[in-house]
mmCIF file of C-alpha atoms in Angstrom:
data_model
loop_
_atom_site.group_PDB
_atom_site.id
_atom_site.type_symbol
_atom_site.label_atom_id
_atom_site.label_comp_id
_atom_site.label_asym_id
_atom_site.label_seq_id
_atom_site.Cartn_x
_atom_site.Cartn_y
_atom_site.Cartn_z
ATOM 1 C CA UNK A 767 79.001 4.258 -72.398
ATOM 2 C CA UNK A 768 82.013 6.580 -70.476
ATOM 3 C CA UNK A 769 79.982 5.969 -67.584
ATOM 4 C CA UNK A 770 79.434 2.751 -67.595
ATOM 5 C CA UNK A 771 82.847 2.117 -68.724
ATOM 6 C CA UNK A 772 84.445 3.772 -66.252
ATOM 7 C CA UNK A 773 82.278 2.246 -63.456
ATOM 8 C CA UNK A 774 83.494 -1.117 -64.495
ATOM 9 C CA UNK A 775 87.374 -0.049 -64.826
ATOM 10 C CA UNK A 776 86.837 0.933 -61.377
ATOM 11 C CA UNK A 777 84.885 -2.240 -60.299
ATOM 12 C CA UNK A 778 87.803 -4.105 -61.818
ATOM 13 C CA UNK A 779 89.998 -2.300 -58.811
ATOM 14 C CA UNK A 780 87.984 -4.495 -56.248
ATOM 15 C CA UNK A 781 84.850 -2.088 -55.275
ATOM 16 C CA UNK A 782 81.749 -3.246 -55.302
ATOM 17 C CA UNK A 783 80.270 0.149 -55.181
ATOM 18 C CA UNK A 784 81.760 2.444 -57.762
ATOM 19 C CA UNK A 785 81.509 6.071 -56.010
ATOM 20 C CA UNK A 786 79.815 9.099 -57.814
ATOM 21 C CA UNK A 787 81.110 10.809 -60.922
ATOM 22 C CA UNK A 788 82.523 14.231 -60.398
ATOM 23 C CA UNK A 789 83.563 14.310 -63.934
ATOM 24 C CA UNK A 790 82.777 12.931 -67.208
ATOM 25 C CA UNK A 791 83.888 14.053 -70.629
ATOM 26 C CA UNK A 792 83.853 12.596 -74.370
ATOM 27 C CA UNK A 793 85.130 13.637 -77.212
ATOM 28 C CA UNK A 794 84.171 12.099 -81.002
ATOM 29 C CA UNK A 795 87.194 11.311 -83.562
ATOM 30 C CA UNK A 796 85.734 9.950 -86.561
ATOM 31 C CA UNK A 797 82.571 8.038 -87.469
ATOM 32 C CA UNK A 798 81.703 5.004 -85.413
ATOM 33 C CA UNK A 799 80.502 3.244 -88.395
ATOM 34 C CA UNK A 800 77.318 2.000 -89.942
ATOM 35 C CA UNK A 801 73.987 0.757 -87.909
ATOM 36 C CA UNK A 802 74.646 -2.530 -86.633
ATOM 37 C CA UNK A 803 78.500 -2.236 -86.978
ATOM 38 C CA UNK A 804 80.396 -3.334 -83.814
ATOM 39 C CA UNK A 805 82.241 -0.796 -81.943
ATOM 40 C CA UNK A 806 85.457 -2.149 -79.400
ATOM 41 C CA UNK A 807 85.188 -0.051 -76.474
ATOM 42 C CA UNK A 808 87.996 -0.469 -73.833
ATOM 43 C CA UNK A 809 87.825 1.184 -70.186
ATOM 44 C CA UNK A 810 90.778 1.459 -68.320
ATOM 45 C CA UNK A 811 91.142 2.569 -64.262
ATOM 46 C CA UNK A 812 94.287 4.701 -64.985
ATOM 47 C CA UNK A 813 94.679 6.022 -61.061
ATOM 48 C CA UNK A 814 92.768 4.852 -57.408
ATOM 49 C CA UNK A 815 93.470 6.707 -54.385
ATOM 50 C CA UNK A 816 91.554 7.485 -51.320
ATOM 51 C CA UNK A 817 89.218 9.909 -52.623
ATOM 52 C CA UNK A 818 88.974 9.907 -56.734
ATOM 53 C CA UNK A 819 89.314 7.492 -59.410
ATOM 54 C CA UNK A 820 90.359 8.378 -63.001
ATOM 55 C CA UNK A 821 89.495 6.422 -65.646
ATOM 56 C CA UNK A 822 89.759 6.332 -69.495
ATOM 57 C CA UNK A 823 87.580 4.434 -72.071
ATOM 58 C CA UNK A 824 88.111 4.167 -75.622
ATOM 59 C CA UNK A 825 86.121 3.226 -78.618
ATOM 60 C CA UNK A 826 87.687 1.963 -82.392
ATOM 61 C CA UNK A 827 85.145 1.355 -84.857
ATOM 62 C CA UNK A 828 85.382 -1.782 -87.445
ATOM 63 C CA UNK A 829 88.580 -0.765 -88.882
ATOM 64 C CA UNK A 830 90.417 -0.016 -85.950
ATOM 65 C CA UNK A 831 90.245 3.263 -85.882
ATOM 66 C CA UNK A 832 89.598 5.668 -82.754
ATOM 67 C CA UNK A 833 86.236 6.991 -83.230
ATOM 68 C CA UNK A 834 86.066 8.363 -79.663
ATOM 69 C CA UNK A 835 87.456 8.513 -76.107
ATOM 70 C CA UNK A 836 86.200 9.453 -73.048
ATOM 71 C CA UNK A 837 87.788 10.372 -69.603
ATOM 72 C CA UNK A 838 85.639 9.591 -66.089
ATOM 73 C CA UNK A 839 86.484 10.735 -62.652
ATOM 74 C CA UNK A 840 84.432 9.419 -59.832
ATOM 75 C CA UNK A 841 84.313 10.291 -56.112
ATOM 76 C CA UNK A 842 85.646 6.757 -53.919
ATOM 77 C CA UNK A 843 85.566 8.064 -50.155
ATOM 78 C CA UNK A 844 82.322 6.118 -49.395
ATOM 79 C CA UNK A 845 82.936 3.274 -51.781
ATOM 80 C CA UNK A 846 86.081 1.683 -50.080
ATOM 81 C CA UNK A 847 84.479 2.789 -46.297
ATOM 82 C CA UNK A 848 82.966 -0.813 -45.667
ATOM 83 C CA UNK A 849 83.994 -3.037 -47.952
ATOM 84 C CA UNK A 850 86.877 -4.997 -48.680
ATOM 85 C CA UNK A 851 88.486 -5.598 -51.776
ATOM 86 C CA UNK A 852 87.219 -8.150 -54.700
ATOM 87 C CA UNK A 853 89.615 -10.952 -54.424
ATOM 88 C CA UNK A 854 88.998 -13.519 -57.400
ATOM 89 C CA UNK A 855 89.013 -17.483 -56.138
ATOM 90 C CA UNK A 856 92.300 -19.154 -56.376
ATOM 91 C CA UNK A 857 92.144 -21.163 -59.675
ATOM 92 C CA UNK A 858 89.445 -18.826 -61.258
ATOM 93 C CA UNK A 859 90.074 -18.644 -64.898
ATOM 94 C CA UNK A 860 89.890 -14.619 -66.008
ATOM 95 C CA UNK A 861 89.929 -13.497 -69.665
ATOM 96 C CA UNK A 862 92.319 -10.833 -70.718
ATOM 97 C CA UNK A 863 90.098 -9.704 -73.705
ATOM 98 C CA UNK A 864 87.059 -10.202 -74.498
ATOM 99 C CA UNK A 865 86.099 -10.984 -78.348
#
């Protein structure tokens, strides 16, 4: 879920292609919950430059609590070579959280 997570933080920058990861870690808090309890995750592009992306994705378990985070670096070069930024049409409506 880091991965994807931080692939679509860095999506949300206006790539199309997302790069490769050059790092990923995680690291477990407390207990996610039961089976079939929801988990929020949010992912987060904290940094873009030329060459990496960092991104961060947490995950809070029914009672709000931070049952794990993750950190994802991914290689950009070859992403941005070629393709221009993701420009949303004027008057699109976009969500600032999603239920």
């Amino acid at each position: 879920m880091v991965d994807l997570g931080g692939s679509l933080a860095v999506a949300s920058m206006g790539l199309y292609a997302t790069g490769v990861s050059t790092d990923l870690n995680v690291t477990y808090l407390s207990g996610g919950g039961k089976v079939g309890d929801k988990i929020q995750a949010s992912a987060v592009c904290e940094k873009i430059g030329k060459t990496l992306a960092f991104t961060t994705v947490t995950f809070r378990n029914a009672k709000g609590e931070l049952a794990a985070r993750g950190s994802h670096t991914k290689y950009v070069t070859q992403a941005w070579q070629g393709s221009e930024p993701f420009t949303p049409p004027e008057g699109a409506e976009i969500a600032d959280e999603v239920d």
